[in-house]
PDB file of C-alpha atoms in Angstrom:
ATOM      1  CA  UNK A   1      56.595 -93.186 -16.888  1.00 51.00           C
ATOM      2  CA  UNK A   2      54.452 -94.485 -19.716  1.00 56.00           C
ATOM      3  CA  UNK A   3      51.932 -91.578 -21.316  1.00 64.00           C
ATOM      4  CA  UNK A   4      50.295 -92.749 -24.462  1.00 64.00           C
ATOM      5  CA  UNK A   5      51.053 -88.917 -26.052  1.00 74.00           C
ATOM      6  CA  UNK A   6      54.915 -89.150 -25.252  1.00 83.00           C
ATOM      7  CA  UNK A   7      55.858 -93.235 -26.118  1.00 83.00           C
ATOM      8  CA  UNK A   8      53.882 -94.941 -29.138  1.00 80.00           C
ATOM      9  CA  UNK A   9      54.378 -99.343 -29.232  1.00 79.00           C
ATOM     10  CA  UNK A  10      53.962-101.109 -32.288  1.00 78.00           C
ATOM     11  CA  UNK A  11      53.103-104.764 -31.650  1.00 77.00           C
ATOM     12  CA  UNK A  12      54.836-107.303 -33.574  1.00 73.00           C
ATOM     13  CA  UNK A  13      53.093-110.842 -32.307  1.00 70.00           C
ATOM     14  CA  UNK A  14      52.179-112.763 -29.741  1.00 71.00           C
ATOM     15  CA  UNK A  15      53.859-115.887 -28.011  1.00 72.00           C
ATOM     16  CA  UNK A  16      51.343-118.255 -28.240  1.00 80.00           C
ATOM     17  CA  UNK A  17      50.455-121.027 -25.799  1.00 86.00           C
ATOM     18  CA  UNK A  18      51.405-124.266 -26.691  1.00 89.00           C
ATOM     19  CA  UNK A  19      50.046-127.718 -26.062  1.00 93.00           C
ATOM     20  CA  UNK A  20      52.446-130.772 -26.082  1.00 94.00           C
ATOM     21  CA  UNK A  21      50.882-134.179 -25.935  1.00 95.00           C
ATOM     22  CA  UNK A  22      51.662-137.408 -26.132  1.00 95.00           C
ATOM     23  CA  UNK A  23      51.495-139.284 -29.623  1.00 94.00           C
ATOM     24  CA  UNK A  24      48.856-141.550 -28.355  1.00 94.00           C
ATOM     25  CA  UNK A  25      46.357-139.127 -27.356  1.00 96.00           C
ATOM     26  CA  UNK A  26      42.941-138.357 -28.600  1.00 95.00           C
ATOM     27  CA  UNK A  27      43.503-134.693 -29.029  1.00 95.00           C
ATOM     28  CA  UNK A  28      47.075-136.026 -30.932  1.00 93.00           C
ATOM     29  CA  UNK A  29      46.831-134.844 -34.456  1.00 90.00           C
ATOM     30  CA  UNK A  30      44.928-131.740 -34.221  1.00 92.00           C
ATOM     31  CA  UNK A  31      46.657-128.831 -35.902  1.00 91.00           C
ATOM     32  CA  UNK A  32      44.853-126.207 -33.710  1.00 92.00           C
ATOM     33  CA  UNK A  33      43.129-126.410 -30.095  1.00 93.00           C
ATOM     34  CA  UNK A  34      40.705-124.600 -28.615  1.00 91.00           C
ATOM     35  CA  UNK A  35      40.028-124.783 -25.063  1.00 90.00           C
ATOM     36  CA  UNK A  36      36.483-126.894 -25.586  1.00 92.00           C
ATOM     37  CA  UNK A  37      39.064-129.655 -26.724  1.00 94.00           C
ATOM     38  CA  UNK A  38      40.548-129.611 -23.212  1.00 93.00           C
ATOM     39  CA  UNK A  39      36.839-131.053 -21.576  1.00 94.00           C
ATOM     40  CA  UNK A  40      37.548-133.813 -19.414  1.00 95.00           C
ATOM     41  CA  UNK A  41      40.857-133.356 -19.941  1.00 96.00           C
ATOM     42  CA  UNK A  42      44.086-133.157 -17.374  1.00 96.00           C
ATOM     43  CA  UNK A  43      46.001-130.075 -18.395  1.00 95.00           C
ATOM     44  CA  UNK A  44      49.054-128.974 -16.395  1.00 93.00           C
ATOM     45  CA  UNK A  45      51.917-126.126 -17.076  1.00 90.00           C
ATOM     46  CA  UNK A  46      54.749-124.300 -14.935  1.00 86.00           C
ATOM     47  CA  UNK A  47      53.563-120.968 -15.168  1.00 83.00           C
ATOM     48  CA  UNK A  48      51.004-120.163 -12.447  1.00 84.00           C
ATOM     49  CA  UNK A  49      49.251-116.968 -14.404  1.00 81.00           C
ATOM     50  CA  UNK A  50      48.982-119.172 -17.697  1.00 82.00           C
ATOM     51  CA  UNK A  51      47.203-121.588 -15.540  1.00 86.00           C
ATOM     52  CA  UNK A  52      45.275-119.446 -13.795  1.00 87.00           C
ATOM     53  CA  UNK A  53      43.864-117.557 -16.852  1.00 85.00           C
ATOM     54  CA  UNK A  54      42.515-120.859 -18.402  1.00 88.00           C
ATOM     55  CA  UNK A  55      41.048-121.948 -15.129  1.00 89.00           C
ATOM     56  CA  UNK A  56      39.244-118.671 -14.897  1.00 88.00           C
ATOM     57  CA  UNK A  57      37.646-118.966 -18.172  1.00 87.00           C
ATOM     58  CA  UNK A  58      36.886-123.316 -18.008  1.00 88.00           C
ATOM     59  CA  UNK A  59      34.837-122.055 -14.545  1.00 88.00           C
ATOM     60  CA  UNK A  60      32.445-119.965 -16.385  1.00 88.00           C
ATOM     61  CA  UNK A  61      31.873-121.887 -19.209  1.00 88.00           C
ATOM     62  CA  UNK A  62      31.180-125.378 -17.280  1.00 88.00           C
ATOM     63  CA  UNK A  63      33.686-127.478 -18.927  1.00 92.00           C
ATOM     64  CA  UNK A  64      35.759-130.279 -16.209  1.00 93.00           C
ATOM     65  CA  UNK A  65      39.310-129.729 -16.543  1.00 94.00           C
ATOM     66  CA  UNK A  66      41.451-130.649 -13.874  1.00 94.00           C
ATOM     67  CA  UNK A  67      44.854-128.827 -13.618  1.00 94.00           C
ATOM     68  CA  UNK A  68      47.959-129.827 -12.501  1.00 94.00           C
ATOM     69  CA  UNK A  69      51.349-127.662 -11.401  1.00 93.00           C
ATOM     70  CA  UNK A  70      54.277-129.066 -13.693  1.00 92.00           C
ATOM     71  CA  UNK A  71      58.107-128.681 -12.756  1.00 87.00           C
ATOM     72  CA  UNK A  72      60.069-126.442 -15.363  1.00 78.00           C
ATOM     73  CA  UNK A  73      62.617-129.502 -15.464  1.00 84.00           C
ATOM     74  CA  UNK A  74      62.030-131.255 -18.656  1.00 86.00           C
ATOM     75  CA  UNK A  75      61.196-134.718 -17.073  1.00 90.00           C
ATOM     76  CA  UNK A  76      58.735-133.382 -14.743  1.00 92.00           C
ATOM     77  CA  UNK A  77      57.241-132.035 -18.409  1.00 91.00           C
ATOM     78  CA  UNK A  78      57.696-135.590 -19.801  1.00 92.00           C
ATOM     79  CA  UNK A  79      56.091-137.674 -17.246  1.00 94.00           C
ATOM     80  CA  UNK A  80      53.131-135.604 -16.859  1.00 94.00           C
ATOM     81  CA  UNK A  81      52.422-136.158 -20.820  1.00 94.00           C
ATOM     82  CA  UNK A  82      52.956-139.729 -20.688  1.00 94.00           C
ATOM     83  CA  UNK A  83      50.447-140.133 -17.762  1.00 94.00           C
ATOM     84  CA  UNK A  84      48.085-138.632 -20.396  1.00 95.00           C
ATOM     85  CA  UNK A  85      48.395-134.948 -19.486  1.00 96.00           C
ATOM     86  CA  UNK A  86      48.310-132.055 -21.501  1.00 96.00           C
ATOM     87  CA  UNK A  87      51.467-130.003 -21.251  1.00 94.00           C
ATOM     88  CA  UNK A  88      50.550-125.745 -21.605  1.00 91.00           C
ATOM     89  CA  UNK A  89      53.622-124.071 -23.123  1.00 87.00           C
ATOM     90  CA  UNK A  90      54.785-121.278 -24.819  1.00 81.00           C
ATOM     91  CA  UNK A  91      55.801-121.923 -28.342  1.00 79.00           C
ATOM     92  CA  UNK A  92      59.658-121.012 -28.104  1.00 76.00           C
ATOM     93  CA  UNK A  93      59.859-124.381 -26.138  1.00 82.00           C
ATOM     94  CA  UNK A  94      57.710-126.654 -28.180  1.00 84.00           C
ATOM     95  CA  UNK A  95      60.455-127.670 -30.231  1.00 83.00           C
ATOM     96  CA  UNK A  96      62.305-129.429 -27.628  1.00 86.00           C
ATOM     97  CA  UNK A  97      60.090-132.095 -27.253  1.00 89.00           C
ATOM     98  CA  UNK A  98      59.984-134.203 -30.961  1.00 88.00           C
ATOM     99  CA  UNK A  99      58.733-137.230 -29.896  1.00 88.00           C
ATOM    100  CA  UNK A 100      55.993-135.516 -28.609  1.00 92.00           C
ATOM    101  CA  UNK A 101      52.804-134.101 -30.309  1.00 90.00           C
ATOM    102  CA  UNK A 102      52.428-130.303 -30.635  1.00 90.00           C
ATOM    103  CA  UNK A 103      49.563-127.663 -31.247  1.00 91.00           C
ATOM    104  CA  UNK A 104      48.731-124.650 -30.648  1.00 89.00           C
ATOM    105  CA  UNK A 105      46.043-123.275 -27.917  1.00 89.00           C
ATOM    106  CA  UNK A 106      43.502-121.011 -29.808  1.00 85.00           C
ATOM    107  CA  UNK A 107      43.388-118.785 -26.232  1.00 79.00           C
ATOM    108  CA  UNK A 108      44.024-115.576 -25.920  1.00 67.00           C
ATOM    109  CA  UNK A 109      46.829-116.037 -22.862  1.00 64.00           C
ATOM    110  CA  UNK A 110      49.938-114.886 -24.915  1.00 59.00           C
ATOM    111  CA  UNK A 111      52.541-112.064 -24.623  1.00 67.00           C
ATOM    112  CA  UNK A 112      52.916-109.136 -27.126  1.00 72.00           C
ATOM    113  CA  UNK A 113      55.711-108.565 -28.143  1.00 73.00           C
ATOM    114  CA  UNK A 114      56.576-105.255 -30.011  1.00 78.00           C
ATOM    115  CA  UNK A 115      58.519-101.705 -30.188  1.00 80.00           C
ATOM    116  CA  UNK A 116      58.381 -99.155 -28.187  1.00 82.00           C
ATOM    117  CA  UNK A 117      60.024 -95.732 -28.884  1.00 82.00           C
ATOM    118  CA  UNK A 118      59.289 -91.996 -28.037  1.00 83.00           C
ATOM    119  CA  UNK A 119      55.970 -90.610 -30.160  1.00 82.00           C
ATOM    120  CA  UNK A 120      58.240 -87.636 -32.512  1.00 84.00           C
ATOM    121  CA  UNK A 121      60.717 -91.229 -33.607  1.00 83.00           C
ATOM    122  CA  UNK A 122      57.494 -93.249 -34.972  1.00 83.00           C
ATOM    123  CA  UNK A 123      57.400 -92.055 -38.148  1.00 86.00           C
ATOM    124  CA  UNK A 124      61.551 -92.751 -38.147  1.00 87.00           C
ATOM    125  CA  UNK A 125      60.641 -96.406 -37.782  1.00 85.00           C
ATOM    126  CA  UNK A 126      57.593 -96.815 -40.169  1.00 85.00           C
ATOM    127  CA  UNK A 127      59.282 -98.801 -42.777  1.00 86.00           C
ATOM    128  CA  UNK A 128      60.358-101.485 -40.226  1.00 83.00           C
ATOM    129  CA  UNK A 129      56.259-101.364 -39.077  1.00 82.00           C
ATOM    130  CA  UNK A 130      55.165-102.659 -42.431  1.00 84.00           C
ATOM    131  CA  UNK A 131      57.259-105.552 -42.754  1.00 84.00           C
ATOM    132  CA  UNK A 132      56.356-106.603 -39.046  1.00 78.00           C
ATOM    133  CA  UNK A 133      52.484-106.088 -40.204  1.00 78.00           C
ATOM    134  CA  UNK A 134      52.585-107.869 -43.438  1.00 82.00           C
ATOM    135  CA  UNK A 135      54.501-110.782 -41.502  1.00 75.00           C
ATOM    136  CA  UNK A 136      51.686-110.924 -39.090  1.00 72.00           C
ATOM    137  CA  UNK A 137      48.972-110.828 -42.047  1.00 75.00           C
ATOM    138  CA  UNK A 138      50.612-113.955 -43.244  1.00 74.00           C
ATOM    139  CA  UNK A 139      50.327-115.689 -40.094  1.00 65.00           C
ATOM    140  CA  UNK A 140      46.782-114.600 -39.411  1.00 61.00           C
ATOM    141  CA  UNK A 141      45.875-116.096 -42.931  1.00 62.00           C
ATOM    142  CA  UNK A 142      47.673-119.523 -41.796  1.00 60.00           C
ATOM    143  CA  UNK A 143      45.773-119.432 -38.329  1.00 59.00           C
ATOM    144  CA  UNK A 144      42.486-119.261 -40.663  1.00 57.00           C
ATOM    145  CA  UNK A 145      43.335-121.933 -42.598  1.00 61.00           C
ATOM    146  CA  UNK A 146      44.515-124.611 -39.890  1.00 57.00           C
ATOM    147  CA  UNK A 147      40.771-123.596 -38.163  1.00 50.00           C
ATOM    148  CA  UNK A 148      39.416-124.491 -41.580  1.00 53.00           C
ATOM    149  CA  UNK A 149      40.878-127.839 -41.802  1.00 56.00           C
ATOM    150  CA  UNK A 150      39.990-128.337 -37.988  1.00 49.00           C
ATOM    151  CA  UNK A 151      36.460-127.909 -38.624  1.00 48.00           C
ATOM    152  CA  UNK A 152      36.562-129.902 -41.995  1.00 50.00           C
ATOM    153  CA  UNK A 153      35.914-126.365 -43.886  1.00 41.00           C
ATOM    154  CA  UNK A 154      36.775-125.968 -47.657  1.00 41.00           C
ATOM    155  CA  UNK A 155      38.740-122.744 -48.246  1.00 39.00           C
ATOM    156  CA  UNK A 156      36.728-120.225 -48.841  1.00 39.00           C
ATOM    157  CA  UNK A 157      33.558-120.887 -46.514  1.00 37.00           C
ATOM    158  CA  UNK A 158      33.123-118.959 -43.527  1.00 37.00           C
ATOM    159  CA  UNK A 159      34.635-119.874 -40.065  1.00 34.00           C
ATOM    160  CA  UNK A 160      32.229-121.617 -37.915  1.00 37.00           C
ATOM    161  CA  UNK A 161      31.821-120.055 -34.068  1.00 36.00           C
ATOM    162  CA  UNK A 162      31.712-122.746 -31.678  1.00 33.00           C
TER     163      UNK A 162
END
């Protein structure tokens, strides 16, 4: 089994959560969502502990989202975003869908992905660790900027907290 003095895990990044929406939209055009954008908002996705994560946290903040169960099949996918639905994804899928809007959710429902290998081989493995944390530096710094240009934030000025 797993003991924390015997295996060590290196995470890598996270699959985000996706939202695809239709090109007509309000929320269209948004680089970055968070899940205040999803108020009044019909949000629907095929995995049932993605879904239930986001409806745990819109019931104790008050917002009115109503959820929907979405099909895997891609049409099932494609008619609920053309009846004005919001389609929760994870990101290795978004690019099937061109004609169709996509952003990230600015949740924390993803899935870590990393290394794992027995605590005496870390140190074996340390030069593939620093190219797998300077990649995720470089995302982090985009993440920061698209929240920026969200909030209509010069570079440079501090992230608002909403």
């Amino acid at each position: 089994g797993y003991h924390p003095k015997t295996i060590r895990f290196e995470k890598f990044l996270r699959i985000r959560t996706w939202c695809i929406i239709h090109p007509n939209h309000p929320l269209a055009g948004k680089k970055l969502l968070v899940v205040e954008d999803l108020d009044r908002c019909t949000v629907g996705t095929n995995a049932p502990h993605l879904m239930r994560q986001l409806q745990l946290y819109v019931e104790n903040t008050g917002l009115h989202t109503h959820f929907i169960r979405i099909k895997a099949e891609r049409h099932d996918i494609l008619e609920a975003c053309n009846t004005g639905a919001i389609a929760l994804m994870n990101e290795d899928v978004v690019h099937t869908f061109p004609a169709f809007f996509s952003a990230p959710l600015d949740f924390d429902m993803g899935t870590d992905l990393g290394f794992a290998c027995r605590a005496e081989m870390y140190e074996v493995y340390q030069p593939f660790f620093q190219v797998a944390r300077k990649i995720k530096e470089q995302e982090t710094g985009e993440d920061q900027a698209v929240r920026r240009q969200n909030a209509g934030q010069e570079p440079g000025e501090k992230l608002k907290k909403r």
